[in-house]
Tab-separated table of C-alpha atoms in Angstrom:
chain	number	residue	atom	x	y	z
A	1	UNK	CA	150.631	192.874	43.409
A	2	UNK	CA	149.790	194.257	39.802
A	3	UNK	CA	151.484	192.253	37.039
A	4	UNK	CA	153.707	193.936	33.979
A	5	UNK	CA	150.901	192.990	31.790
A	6	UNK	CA	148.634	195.113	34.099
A	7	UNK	CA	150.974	197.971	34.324
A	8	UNK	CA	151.084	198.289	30.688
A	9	UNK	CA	147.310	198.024	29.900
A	10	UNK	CA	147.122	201.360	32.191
A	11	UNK	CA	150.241	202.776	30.537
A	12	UNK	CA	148.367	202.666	27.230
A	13	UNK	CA	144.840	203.485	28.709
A	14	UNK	CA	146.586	207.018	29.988
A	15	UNK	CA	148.221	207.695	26.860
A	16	UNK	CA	145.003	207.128	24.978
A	17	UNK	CA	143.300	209.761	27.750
A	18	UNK	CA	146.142	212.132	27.349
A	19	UNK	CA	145.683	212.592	23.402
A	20	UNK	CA	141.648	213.101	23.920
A	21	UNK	CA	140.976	217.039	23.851
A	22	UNK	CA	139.604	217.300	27.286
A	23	UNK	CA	143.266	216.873	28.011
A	24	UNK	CA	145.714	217.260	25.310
A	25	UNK	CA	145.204	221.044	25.373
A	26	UNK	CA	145.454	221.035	29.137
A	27	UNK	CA	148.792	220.757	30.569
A	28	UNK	CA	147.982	220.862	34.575
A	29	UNK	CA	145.274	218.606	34.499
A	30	UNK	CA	147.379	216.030	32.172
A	31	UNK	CA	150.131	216.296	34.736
A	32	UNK	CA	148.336	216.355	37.911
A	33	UNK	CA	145.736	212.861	35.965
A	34	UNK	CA	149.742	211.465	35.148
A	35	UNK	CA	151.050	211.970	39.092
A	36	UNK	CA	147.700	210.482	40.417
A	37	UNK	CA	148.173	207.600	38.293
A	38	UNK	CA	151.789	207.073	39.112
A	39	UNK	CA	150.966	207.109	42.680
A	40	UNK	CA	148.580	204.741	41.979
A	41	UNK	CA	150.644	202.167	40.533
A	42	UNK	CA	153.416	202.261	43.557
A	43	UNK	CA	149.967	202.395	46.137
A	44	UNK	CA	151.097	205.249	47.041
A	45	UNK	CA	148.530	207.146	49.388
A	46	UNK	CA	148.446	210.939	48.041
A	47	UNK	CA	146.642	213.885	50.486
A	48	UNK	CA	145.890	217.345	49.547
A	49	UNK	CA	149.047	218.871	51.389
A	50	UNK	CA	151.341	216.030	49.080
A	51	UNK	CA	149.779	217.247	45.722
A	52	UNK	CA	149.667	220.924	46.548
A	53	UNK	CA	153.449	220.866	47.118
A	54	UNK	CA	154.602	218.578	44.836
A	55	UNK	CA	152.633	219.742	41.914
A	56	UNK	CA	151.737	223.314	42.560
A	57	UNK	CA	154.258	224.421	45.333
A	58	UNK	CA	151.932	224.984	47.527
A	59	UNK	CA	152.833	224.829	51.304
A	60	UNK	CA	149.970	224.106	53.433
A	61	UNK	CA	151.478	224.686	56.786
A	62	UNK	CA	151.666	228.255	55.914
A	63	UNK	CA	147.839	228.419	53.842
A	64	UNK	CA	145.379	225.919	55.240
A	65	UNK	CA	142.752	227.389	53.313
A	66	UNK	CA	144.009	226.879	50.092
A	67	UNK	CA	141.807	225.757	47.791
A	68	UNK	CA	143.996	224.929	44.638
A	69	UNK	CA	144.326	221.326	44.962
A	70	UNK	CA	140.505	220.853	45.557
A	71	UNK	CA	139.731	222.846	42.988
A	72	UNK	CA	141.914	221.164	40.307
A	73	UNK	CA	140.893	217.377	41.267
A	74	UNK	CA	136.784	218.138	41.285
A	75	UNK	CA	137.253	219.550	38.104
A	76	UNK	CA	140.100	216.411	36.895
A	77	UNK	CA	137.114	213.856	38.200
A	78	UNK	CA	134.449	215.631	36.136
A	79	UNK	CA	137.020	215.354	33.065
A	80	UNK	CA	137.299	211.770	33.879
A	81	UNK	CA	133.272	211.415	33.777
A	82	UNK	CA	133.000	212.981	31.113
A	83	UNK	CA	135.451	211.044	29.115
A	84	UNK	CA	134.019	207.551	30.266
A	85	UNK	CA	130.188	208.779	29.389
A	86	UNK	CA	131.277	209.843	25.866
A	87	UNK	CA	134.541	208.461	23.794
A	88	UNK	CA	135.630	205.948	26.645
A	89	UNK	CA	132.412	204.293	27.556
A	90	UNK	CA	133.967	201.085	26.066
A	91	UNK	CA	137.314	201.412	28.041
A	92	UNK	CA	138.179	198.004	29.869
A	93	UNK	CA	140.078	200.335	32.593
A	94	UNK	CA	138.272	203.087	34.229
A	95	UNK	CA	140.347	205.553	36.191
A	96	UNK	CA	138.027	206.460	38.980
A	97	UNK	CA	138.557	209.370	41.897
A	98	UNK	CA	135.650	209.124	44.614
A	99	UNK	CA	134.187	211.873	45.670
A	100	UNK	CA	135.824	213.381	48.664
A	101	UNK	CA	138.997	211.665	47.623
A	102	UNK	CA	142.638	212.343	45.952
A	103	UNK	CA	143.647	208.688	45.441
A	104	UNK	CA	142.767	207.324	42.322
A	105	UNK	CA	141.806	203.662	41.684
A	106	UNK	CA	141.813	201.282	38.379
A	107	UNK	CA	138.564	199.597	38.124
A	108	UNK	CA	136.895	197.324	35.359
A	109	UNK	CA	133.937	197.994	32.977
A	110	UNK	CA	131.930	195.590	35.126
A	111	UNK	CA	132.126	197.589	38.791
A	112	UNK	CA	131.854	200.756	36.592
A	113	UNK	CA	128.920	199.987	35.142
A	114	UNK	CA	127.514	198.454	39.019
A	115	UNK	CA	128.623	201.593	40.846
A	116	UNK	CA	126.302	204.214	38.256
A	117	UNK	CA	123.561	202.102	39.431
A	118	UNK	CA	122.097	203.794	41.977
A	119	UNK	CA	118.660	203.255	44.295
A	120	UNK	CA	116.764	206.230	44.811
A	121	UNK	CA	114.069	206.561	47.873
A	122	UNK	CA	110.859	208.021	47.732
A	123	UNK	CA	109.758	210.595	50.220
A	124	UNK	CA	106.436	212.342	49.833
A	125	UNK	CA	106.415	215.836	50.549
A	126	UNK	CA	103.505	218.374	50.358
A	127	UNK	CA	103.777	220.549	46.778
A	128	UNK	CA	103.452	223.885	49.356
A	129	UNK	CA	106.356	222.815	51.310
A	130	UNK	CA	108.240	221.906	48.244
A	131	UNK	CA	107.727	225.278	46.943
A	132	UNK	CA	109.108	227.337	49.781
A	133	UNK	CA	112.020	224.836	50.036
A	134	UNK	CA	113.096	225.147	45.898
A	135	UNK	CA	112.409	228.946	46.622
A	136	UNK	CA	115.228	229.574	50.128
A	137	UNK	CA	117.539	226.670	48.076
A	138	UNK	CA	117.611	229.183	45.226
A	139	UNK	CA	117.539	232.265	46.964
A	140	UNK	CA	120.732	230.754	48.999
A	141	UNK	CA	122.029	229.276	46.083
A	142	UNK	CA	122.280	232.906	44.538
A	143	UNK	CA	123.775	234.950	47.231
A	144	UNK	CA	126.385	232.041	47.902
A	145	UNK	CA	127.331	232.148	43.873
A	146	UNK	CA	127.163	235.947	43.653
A	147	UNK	CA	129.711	235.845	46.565
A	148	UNK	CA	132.021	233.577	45.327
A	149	UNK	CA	131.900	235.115	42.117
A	150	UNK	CA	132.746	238.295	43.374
A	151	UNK	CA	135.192	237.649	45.807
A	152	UNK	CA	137.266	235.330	43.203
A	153	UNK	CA	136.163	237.760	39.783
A	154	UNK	CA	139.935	238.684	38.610
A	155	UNK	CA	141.056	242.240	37.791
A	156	UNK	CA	139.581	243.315	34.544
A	157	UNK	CA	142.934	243.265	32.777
A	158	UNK	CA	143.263	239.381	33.061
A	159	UNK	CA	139.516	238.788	32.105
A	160	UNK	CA	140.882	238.220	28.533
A	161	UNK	CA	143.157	235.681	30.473
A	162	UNK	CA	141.401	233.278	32.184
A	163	UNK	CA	138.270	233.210	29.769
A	164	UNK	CA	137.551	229.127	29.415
A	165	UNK	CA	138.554	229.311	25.722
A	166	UNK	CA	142.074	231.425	26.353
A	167	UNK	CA	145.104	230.991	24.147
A	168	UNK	CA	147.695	232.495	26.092
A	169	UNK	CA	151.156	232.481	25.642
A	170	UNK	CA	154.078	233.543	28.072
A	171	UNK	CA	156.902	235.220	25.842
A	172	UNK	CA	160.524	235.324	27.761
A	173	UNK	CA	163.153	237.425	26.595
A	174	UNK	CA	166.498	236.023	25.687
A	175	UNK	CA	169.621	237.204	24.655
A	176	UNK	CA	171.264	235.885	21.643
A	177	UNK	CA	174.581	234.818	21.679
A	178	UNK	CA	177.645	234.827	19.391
A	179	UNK	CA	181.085	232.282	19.260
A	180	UNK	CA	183.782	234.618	19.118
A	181	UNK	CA	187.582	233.194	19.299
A	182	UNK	CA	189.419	236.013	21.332
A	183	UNK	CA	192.527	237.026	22.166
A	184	UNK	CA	193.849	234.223	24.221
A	185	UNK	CA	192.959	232.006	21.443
A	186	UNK	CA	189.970	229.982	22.424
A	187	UNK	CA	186.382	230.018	21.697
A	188	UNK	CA	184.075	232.015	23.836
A	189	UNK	CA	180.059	232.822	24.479
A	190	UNK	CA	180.041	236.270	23.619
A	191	UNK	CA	177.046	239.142	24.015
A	192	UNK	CA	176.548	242.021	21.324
A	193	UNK	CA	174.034	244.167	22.044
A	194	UNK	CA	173.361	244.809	18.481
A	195	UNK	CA	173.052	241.706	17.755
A	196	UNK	CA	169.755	239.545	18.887
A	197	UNK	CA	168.661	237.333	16.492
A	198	UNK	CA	169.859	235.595	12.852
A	199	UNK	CA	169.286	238.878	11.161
A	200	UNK	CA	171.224	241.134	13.003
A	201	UNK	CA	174.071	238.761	13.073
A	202	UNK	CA	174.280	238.029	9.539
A	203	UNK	CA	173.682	242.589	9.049
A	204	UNK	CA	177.090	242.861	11.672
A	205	UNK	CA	179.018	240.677	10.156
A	206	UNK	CA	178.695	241.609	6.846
A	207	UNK	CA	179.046	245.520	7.545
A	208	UNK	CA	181.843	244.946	10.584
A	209	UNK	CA	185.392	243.624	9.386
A	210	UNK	CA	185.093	240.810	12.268
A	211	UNK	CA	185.885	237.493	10.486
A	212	UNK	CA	185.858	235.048	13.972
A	213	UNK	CA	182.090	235.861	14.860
A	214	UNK	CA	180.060	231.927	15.069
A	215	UNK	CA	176.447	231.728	15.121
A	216	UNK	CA	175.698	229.445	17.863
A	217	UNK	CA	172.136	227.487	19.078
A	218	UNK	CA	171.368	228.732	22.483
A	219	UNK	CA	170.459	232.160	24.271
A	220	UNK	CA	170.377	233.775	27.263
A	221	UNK	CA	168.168	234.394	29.981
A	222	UNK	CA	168.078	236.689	33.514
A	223	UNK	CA	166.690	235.409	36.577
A	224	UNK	CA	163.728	237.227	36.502
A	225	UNK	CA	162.525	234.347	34.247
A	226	UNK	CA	162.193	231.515	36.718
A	227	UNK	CA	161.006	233.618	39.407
A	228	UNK	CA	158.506	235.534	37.203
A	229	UNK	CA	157.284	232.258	35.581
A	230	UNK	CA	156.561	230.805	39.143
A	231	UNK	CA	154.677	233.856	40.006
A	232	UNK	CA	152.609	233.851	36.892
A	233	UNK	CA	151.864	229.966	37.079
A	234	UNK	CA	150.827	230.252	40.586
A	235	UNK	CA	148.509	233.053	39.805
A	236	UNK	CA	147.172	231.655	36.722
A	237	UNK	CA	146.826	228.251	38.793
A	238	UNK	CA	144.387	230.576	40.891
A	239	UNK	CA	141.715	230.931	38.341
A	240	UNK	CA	142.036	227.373	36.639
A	241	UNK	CA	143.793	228.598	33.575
A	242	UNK	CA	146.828	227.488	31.622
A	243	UNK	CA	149.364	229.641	29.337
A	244	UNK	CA	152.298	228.116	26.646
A	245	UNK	CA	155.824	229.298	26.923
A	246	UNK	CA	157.774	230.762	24.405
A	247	UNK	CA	161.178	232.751	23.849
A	248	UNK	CA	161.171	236.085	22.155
A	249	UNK	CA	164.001	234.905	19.491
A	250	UNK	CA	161.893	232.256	18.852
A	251	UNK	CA	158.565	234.614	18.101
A	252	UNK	CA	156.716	235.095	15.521
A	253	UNK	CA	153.551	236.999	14.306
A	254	UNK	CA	151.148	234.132	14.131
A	255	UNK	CA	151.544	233.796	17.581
A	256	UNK	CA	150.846	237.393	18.383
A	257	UNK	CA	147.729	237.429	16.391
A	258	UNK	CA	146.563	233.954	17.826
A	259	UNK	CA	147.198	234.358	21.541
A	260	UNK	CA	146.774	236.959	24.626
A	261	UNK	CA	150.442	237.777	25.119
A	262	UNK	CA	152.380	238.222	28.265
A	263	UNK	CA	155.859	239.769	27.626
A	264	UNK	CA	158.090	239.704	30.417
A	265	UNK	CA	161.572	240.889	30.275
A	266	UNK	CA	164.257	243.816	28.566
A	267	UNK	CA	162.929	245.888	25.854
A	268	UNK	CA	166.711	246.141	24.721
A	269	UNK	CA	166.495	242.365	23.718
A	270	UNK	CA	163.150	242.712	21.980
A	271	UNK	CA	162.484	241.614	18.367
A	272	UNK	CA	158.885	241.070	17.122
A	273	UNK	CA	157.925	242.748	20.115
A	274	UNK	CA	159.319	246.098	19.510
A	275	UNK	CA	156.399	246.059	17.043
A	276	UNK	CA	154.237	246.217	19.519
A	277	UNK	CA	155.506	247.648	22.576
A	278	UNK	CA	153.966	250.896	23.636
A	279	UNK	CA	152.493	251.303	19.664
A	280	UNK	CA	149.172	253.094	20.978
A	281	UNK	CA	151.292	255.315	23.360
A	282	UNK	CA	151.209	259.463	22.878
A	283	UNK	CA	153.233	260.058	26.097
A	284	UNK	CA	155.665	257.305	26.749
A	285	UNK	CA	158.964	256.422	24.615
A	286	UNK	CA	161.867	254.389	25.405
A	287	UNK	CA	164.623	256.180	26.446
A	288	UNK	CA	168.346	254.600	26.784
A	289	UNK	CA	168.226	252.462	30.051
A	290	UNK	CA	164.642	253.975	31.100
A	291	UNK	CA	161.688	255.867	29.538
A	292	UNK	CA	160.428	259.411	28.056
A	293	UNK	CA	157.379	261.054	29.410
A	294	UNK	CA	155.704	263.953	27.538
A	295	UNK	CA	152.635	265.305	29.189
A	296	UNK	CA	151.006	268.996	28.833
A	297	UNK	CA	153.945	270.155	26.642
A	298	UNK	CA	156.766	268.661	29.122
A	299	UNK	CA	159.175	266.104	28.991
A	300	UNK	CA	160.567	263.969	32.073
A	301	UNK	CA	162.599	261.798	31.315
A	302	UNK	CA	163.183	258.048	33.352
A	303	UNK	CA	166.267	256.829	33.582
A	304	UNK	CA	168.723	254.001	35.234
A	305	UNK	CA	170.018	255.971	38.589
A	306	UNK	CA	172.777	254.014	40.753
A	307	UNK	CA	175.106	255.071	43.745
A	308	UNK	CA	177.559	252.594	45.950
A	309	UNK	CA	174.177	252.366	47.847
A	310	UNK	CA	171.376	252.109	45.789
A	311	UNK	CA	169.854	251.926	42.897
A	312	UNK	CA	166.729	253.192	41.447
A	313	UNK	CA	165.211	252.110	37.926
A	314	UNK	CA	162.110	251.682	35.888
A	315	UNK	CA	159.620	249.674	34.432
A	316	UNK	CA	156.911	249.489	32.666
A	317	UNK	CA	153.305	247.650	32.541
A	318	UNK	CA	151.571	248.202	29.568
A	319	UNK	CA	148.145	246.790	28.685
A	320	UNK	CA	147.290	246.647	24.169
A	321	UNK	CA	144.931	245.315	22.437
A	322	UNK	CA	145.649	243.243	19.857
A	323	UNK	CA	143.536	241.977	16.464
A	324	UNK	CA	140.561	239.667	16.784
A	325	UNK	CA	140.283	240.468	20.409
A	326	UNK	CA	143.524	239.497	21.635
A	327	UNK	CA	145.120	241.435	24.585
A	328	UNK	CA	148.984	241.916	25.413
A	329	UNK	CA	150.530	242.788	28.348
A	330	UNK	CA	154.105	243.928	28.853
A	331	UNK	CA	156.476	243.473	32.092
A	332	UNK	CA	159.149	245.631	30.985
A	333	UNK	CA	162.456	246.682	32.310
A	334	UNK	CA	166.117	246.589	31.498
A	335	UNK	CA	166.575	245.551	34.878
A	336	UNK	CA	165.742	241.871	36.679
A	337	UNK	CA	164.741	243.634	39.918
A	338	UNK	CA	161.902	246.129	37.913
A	339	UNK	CA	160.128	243.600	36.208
A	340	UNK	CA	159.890	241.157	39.207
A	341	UNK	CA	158.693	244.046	41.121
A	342	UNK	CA	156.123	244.433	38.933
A	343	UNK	CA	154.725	241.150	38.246
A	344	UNK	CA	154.126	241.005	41.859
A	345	UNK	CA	152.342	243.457	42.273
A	346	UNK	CA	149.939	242.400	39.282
A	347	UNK	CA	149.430	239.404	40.418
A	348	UNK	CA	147.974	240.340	44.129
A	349	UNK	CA	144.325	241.051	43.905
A	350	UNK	CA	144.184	243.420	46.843
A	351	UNK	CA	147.268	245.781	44.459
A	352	UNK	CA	144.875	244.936	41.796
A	353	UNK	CA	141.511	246.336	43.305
A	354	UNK	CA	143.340	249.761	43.667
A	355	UNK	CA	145.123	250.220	40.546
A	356	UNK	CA	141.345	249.946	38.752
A	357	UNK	CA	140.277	252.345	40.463
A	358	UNK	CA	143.018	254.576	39.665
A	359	UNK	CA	142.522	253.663	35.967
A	360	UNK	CA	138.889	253.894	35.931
A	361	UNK	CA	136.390	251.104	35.688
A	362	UNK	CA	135.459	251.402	31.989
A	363	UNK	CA	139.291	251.240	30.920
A	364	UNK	CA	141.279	248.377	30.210
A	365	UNK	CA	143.992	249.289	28.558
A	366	UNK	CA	147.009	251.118	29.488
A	367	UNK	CA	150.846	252.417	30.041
A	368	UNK	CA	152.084	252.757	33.535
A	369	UNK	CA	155.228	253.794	34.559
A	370	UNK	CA	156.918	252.454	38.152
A	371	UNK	CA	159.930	253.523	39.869
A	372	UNK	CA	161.621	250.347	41.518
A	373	UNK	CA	164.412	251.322	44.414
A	374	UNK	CA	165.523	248.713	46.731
A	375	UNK	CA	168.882	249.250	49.172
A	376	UNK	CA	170.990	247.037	47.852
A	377	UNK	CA	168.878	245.169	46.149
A	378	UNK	CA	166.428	244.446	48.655
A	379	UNK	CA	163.602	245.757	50.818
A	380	UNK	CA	162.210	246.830	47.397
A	381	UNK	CA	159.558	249.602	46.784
A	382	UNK	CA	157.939	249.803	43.819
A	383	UNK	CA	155.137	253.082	43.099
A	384	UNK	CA	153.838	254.166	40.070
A	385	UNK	CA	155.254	257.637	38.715
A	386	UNK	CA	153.209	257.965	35.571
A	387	UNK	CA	150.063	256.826	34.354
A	388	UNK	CA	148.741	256.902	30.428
A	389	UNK	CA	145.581	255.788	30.037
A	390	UNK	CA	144.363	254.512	26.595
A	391	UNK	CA	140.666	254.916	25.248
């Protein structure tokens, strides 16, 4: 059995991993190095299926061929190597993941240092034949990479995305929220819609003869943000990338200018992101509950359309680019059901691979318009009805 004194030797040696940079700017593999090591302590035995669902939600009964967990612990084990070649070659405790394996085992220096030494045999083959084989083993090598490359290659809107040296950040909306002591005398959580951040409270109040309005520390949010957020993580999960999370009230322009932005949420709680929203657009405008369309001297206009059995709505997906080659891209809807609609549909490659070629192979960026009808809030369709395309 391992002693305290053990125990807190690889406490410290994970901490001291954790703060290096192959991790400390990489919040999956730091959680999924953290749950390997606290299996490891309890000698637990940890499988594929175990860290697919416990880490990534990934159910294995239903997708045997999921590669996500696979994928995530090769690349964790050549962190590790890395880390002990480099900065940690004097560590006294090695965390070491054998090939073919998810458990992962504390070893000393000592066996660390054994297990690089390796014996290599000596086989004597003719140059000739050693030519034709290095020739088929490349040959192979490159059809086998050009189809994996291909078949895995994301749509050219997340390019940006899942480059190796991405800063992305994941902006939520959120609705600020006001103290207000009503009627019956007591203090309630109250919703202005001209009111969304510090500014606009402190403009209402002075202009508006309402003397019980409170500033208070917390906001608001719609379920469309845990379910989007799932969506997203899974899909950036897909392509070994990572994103930060942040709330609109909460954003500022640094961030814009240092990350690729994805906006998800209401454009009627938008702050620093009104500044942005649709700015290259010559046909679209935002239009009370819905949108504006002006095309070949007409106008259509988008809006919120409900009846005691359905309701139809809209939302937009709109692809910027930003300064210093940043990108943005905008889930947009007043409505939960509009912008979950659409973040599900851009994040299936197979939607994906058809929208580009409506758009056009050479174009990246974009405003596209989608109706979103559902009877009573399910069986939901979602099509586009408009389509700007920006050169």
């Amino acid at each position: 059995m391992m002693s305290e004194k053990e125990k807190i030797a690889i406490q410290d040696a994970l901490e001291k991993i954790g703060k290096h940079s192959l991790f400390a700017n990489s919040s999956v593999y730091t959680r999924l190095l953290n749950y390997l090591v606290e299996k490891a302590l309890i000698n637990e035995d940890v499988k594929e299926f175990t860290i697919g669902l416990d880490l990534f939600s990934k159910n294995y009964s239903l997708d045997k061929n999921d590669g996500t967990v696979r994928s995530y612990v090769y690349n964790l084990r050549k962190k590790l190597d890395e880390f002990y070649s480099k900065e940690g070659a004097d560590e006294s405790i090695i965390f070491k993941i054998n090939k073919g394996q998810y458990n992962l085992n504390f070893i000393s220096q000592e066996t660390f240092s054994k297990q690089k030494k390796t014996t290599k045999a000596t086989v004597t083959i003719p140059l000739q034949y050693l030519k034709v084989i290095g020739l088929a083993i490349i040959i192979i090598g490159i059809i086998i990479g050009a189809g994996f490359y291909f078949a895995n290659k994301p749509a050219s809107l997340w390019e940006l995305y899942f480059d190796s040296t991405a800063k992305n950040l994941v902006v939520v909306s959120d609705q600020y929220v006001v103290h207000e002591k009503l009627s019956d005398g007591r203090v309630h959580g109250v919703i202005y819609a001209n009111i969304n951040n510090g500014n606009e409270f402190v403009d209402y109040t002075t202009t508006t003869p309402i003397n019980n309005l409170q500033m208070t520390d917390y906001t608001l949010m719609s379920k469309m943000a845990p379910y989007c957020i799932k969506s997203i993580a899974d899909w950036f999960s897909n392509y070994n990338s990572d994103f930060d999370l942040k709330l609109e009230s909460e954003l500022n322009y640094d961030d814009i200018t240092q990350n690729n932005i994805l906006f998800i949420g209401q454009f009627k709680t938008m702050n620093m992101s009104k500044t942005f929203f649709l700015k290259d657009s010559k046909a679209f405008k935002i239009f009370n509950d819905g949108f504006e369309y002006s095309t070949n001297g007409k106008t259509i206009l988008y809006d919120t359309q409900q009846d005691k059995s359905s309701k139809k709505e809209y939302a937009m997906v709109s692809c910027i680019s930003l300064s210093k080659g940043k990108t943005a891209l905008y889930f947009v809807s007043n409505n939960d059901i509009g912008v979950m609609a659409t973040v599900k549909q851009f994040t299936d490659k197979e939607y994906l691979d058809d929208f580009q070629k409506q758009l056009g192979n050479k174009a990246n960026y974009f405003n596209a318009l989608f109706e979103v009808s559902g009877l009573q809030r399910t069986d939901v369709s979602c099509k586009m009805v408009a389509l700007e395309v920006i050169k």
